[in-house]
Coordinates of C-alpha atoms in Angstrom, one line a residue:
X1 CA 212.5 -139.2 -133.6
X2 CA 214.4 -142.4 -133.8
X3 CA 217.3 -140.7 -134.6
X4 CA 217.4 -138.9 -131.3
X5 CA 215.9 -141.8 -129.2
X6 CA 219.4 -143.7 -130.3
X7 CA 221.3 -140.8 -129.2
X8 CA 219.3 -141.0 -126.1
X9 CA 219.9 -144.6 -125.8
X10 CA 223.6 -144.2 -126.7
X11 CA 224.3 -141.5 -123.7
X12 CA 222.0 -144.2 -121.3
X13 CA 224.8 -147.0 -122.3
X14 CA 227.4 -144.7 -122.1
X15 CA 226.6 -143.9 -118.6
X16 CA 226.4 -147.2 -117.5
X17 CA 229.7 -148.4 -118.7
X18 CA 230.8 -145.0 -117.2
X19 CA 229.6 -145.8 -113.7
X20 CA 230.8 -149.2 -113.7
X21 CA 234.4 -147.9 -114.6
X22 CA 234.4 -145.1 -111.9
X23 CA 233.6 -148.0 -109.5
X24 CA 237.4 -149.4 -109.5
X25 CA 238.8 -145.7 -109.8
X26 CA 240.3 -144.5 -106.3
X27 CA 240.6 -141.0 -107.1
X28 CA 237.6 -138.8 -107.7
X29 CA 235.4 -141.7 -107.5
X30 CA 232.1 -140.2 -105.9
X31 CA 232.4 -136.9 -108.5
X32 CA 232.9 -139.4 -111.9
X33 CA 229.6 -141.4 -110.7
X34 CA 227.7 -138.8 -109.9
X35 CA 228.1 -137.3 -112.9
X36 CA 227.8 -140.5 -115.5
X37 CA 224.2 -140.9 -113.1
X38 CA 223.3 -137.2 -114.4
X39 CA 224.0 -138.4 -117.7
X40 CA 222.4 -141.6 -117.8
X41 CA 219.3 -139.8 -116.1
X42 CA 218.9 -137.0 -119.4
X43 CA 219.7 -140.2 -122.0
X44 CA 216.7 -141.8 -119.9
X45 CA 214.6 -138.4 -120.6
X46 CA 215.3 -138.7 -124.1
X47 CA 214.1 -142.1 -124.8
X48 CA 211.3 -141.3 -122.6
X49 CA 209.9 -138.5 -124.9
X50 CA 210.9 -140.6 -127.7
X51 CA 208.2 -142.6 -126.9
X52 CA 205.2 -140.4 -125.8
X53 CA 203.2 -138.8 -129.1
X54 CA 200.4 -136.0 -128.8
X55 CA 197.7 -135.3 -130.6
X56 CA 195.9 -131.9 -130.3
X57 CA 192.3 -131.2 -129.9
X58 CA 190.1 -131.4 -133.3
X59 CA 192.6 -133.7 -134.5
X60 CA 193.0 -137.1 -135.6
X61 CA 196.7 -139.2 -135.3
X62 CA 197.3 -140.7 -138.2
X63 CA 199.9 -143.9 -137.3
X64 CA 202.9 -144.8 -139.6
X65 CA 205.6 -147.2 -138.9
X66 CA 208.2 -147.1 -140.9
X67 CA 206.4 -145.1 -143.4
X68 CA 203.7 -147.7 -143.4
X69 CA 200.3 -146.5 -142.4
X70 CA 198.3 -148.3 -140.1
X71 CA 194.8 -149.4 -139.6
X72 CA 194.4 -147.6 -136.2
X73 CA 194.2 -143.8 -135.2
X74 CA 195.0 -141.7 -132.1
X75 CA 192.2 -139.5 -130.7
X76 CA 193.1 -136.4 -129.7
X77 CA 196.0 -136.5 -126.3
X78 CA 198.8 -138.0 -125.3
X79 CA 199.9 -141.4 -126.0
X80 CA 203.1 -143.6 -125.0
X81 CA 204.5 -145.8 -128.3
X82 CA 207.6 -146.9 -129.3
X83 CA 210.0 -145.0 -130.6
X84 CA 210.2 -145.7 -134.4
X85 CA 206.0 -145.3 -134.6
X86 CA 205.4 -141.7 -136.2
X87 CA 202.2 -139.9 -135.9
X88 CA 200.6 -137.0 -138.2
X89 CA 198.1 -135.3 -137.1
X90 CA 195.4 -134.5 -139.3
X91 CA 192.8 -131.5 -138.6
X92 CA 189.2 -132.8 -138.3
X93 CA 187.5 -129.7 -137.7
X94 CA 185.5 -127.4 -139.7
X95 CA 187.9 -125.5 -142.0
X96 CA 187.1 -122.9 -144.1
X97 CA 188.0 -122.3 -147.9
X98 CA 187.9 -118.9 -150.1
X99 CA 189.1 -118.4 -153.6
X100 CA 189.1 -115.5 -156.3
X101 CA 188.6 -117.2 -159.8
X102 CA 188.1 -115.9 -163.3
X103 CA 185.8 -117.3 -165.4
X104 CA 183.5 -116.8 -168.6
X105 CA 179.7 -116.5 -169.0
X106 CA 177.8 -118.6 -172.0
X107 CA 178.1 -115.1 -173.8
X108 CA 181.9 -114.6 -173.7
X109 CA 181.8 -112.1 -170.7
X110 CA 184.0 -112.5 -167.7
X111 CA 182.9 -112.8 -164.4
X112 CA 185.2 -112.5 -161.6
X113 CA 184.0 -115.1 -158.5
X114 CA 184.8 -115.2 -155.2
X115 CA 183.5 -118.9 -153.7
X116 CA 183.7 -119.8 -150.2
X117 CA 183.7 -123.5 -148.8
X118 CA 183.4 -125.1 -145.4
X119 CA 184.5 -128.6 -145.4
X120 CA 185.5 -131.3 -143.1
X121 CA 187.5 -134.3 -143.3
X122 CA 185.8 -137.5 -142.4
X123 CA 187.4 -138.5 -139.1
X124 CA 186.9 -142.2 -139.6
X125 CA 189.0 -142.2 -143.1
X126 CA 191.7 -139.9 -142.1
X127 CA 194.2 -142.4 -142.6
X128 CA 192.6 -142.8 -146.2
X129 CA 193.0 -139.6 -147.1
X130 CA 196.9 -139.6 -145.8
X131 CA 197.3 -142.5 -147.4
X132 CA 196.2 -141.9 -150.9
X133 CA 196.3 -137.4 -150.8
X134 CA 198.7 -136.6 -148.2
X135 CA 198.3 -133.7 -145.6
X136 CA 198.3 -131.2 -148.4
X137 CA 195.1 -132.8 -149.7
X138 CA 193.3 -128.9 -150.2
X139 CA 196.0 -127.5 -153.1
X140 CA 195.9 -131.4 -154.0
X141 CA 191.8 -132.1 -154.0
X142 CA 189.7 -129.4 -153.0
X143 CA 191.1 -126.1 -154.9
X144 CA 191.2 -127.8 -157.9
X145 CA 187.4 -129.3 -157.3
X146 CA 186.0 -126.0 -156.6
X147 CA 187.8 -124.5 -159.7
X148 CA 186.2 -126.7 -161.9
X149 CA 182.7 -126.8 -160.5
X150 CA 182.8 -123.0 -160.3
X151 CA 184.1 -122.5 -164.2
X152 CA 182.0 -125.0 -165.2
X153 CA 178.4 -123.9 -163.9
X154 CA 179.4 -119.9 -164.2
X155 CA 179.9 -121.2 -167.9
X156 CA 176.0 -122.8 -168.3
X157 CA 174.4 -119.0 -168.1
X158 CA 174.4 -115.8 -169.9
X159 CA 175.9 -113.1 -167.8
X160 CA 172.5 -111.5 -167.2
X161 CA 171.2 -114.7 -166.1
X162 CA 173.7 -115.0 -163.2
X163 CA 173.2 -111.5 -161.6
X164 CA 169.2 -112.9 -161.3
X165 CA 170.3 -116.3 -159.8
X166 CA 172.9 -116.0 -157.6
X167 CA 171.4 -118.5 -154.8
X168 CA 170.7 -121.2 -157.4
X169 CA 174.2 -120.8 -158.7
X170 CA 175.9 -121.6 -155.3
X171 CA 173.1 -124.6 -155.2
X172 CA 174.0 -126.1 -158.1
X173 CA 178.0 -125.5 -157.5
X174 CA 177.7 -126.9 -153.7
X175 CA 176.0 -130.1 -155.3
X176 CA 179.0 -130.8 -157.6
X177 CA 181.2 -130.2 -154.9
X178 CA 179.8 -132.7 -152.5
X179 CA 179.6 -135.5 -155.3
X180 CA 182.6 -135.0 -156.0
X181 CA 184.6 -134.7 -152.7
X182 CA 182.5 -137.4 -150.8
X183 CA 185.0 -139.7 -153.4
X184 CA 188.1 -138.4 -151.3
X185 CA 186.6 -138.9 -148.1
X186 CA 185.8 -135.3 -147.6
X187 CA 182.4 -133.6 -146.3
X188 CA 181.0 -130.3 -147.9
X189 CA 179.1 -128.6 -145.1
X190 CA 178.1 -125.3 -146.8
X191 CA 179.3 -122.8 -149.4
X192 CA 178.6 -119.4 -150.5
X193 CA 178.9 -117.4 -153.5
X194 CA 180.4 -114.2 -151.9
X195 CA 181.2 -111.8 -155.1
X196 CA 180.2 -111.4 -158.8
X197 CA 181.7 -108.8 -160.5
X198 CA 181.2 -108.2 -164.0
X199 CA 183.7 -105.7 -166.4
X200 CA 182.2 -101.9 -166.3
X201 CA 181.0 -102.0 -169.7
X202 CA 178.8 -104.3 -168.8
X203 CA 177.8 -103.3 -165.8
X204 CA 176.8 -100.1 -167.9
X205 CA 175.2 -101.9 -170.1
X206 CA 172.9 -103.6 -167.6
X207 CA 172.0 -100.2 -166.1
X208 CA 171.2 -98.9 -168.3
X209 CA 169.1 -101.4 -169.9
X210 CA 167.4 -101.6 -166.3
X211 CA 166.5 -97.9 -166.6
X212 CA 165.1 -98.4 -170.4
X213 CA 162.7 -101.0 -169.0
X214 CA 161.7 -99.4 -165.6
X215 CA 161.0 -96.3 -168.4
X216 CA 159.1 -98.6 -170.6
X217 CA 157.3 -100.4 -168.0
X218 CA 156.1 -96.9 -166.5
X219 CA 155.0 -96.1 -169.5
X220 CA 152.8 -99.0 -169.5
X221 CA 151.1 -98.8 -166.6
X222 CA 150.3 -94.9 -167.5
X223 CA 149.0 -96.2 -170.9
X224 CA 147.3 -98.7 -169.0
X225 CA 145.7 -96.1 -166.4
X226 CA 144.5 -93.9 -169.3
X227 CA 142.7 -96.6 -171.3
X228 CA 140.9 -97.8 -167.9
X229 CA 139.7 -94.2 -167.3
X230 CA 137.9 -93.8 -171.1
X231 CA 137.0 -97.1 -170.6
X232 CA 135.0 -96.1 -167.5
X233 CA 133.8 -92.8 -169.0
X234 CA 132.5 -95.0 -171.1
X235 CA 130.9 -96.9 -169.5
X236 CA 129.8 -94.4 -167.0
X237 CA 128.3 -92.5 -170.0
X238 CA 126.5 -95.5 -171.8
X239 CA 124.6 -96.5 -168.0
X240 CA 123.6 -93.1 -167.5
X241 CA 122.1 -92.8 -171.2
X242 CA 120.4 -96.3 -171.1
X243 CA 119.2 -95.4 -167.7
X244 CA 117.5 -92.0 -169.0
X245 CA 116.2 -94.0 -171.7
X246 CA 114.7 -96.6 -169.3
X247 CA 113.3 -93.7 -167.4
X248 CA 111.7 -91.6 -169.8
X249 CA 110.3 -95.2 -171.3
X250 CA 109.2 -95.9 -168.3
X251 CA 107.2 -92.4 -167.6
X252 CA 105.6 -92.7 -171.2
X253 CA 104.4 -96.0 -170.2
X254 CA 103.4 -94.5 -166.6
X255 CA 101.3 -91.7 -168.6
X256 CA 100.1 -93.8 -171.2
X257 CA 98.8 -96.2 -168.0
X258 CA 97.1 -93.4 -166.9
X259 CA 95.7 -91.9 -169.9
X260 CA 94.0 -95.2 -170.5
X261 CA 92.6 -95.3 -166.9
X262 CA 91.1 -92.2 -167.3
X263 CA 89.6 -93.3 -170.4
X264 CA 88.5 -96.8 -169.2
X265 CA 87.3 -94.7 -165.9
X266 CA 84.8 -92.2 -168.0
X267 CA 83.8 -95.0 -170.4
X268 CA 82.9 -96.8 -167.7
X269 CA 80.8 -93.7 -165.5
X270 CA 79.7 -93.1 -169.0
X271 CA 78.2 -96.6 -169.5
X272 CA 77.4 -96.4 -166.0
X273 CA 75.1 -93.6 -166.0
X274 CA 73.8 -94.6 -169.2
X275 CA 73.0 -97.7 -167.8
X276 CA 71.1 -96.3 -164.6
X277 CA 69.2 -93.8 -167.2
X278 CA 67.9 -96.6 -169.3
X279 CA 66.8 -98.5 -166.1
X280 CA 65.1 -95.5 -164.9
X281 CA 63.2 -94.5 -168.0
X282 CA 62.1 -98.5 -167.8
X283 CA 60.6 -97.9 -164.6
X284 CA 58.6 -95.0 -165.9
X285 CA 58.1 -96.6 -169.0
X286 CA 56.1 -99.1 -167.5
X287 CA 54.4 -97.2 -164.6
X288 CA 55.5 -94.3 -163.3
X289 CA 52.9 -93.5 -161.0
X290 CA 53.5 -96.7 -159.4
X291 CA 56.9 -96.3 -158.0
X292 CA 57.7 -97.0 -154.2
X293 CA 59.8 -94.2 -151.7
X294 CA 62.7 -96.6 -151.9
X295 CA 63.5 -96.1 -155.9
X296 CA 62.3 -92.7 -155.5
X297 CA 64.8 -91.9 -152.8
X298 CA 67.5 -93.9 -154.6
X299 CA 67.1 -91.7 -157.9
X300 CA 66.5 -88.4 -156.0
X301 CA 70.4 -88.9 -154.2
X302 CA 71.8 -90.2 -157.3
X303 CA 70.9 -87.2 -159.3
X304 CA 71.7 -84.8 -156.1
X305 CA 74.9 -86.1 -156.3
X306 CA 75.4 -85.4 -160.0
X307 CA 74.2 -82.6 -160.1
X308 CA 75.2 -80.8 -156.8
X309 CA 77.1 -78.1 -156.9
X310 CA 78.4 -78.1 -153.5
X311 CA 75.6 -75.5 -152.1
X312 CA 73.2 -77.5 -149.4
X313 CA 69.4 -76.5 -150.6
X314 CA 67.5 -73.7 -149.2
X315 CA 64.2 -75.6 -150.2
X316 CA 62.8 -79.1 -150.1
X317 CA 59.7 -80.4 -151.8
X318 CA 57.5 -83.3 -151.2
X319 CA 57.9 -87.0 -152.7
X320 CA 54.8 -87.1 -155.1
X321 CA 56.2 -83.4 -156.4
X322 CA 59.2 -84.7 -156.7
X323 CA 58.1 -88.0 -158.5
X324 CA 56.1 -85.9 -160.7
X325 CA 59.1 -83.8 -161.8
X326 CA 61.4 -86.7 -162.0
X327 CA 59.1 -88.2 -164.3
X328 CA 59.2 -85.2 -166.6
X329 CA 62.8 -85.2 -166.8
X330 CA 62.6 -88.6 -167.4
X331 CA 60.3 -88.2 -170.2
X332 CA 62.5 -85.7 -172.2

């Protein structure tokens, strides 16, 4: 840029002493001038572009003088400097990363990664980074970063361990990777583990191993099933048994109740009627001529009642007739 800003400046000057010589030629003078104006109007041009830089959109200027850099930046559009001030632009945006590694399990297997990584520079330390990485500052920083993360967390696990914990694994890597980037001035925004691939013997091996145990666990849960059905047999069968016992206990009890009812129920008419006989043969004991209509009737439906047969009586006799038999039967 200098270089052509003094070749710019040089066909400026060049026209100028050209003009001022045409001026005390007689022949051809207007021609001469007009052209040394043409020429000192493009050497104009060039130092004019010399001095105008541009930064694109998404990026920041990064502002050198001599190779120096400076404190200050350019935002993004177009700026008018002198001519021996250089700018590089440096890409702020979001910028995606993807890399295919090799590396090895705890248990000597390899694993073949693909890792994905959206970063960013920090706009405020561009100049930082140009300073002390250079515009090359992925193959310089980042690659190398994610290598090492990648190797060194794929090499904490057994292989079997990282086909069950793929989401912790790009946790753990993406926390390494923001530790140690934020030291370069560089944000981690998100990564993803895209691919795992493991060598086909393995990946036999895992099936089927997978199979054994889905077989095995099946096997389980049948041997499971079975035991809970005898176990409810079982059961089933001891309820029903201690519920016949309960019941036929419970109807012996039920019949011995009522035997003893029946018993306590004739004892009882027994001692009843025993009881009325005795007072009875009191009565006549003492005088039997001398009892009143009232006891008279009272034993004469007591005894009808024991005694009916369920036929009403054809015949009736008289009280004293009566009396007299009573007492008779009372004697005997």
């Amino acid at each position: 840029m200098i270089a052509l800003f003094a070749i710019g400046l040089i066909v400026a000057l060049a026209a100028v002493g050209a003009i001022f010589a045409f001026k005390s030629s007689t022949k051809n003078k207007g021609a001469k001038i007009g052209v040394s104006c043409v020429v000192l109007i493009v050497g104009i041009l060039i130092c004019g572009l010399c001095c105008v830089r541009t930064v694109p959109t998404g990026h920041t200027g990064i502002v050198t003088t001599f190779g120096n850099v400076e404190d200050y930046t350019y935002e993004a559009g177009v700026h008018v400097t002198t001519p021996w001030i250089t700018v590089i632009n440096m890409d702020n945006r979001n910028q995606k990363a993807s890399i295919n590694l090799v590396s090895f399990s705890s248990d000597i297997q390899e694993v073949s990664v693909t890792y994905s990584l959206n970063y960013q520079i920090q706009k405020e330390n561009a100049q930082d980074i140009y300073r002390t990485i250079g515009i090359a500052y992925y193959d310089t920083v980042i690659m190398p970063r994610i290598q090492e993360a990648v190797k060194s967390v794929i090499a904490k696990y057994t292989a079997e361990q990282l086909l069950e914990m793929r989401a912790e694994l790009s946790n753990e890597i993406k926390n390494i990777l923001i530790e140690k980037l934020d030291a370069y001035n560089i944000d981690v925004l998100d990564t993803s583990l895209e691919n795992l691939d493991f060598s086909d013997a393995f990946t036999n091996a895992v099936e089927a191993k997978q199979v054994a145990a889905q077989k095995k666990q099946q096997a389980e849960i049948e041997q499971a099933q079975a035991l809970m059905e005898a176990e409810y047999a079982k059961n089933i069968a001891e309820t029903k048994a201690n519920a016949d016992a309960a019941v036929a206990k419970i109807a012996a009890q039920a019949e011995l109740d009522v035997t003893k009812i029946q018993a306590d129920a004739a004892e009882y008419a027994g001692q009843k009627d025993a009881a009325i006989i005795g007072q009875v043969r009191d009565i006549f004991a003492k005088d039997p001529d001398n009892l009143t209509n009232e006891d008279l009737e009272a034993l004469l439906l007591y005894y009808y009642i024991e005694k009916w047969n369920g036929t009403l009586p054809e015949t009736y006799i008289g009280a004293d007739d009566f009396s007299k038999l009573l007492s008779s039967l009372v004697k005997e």
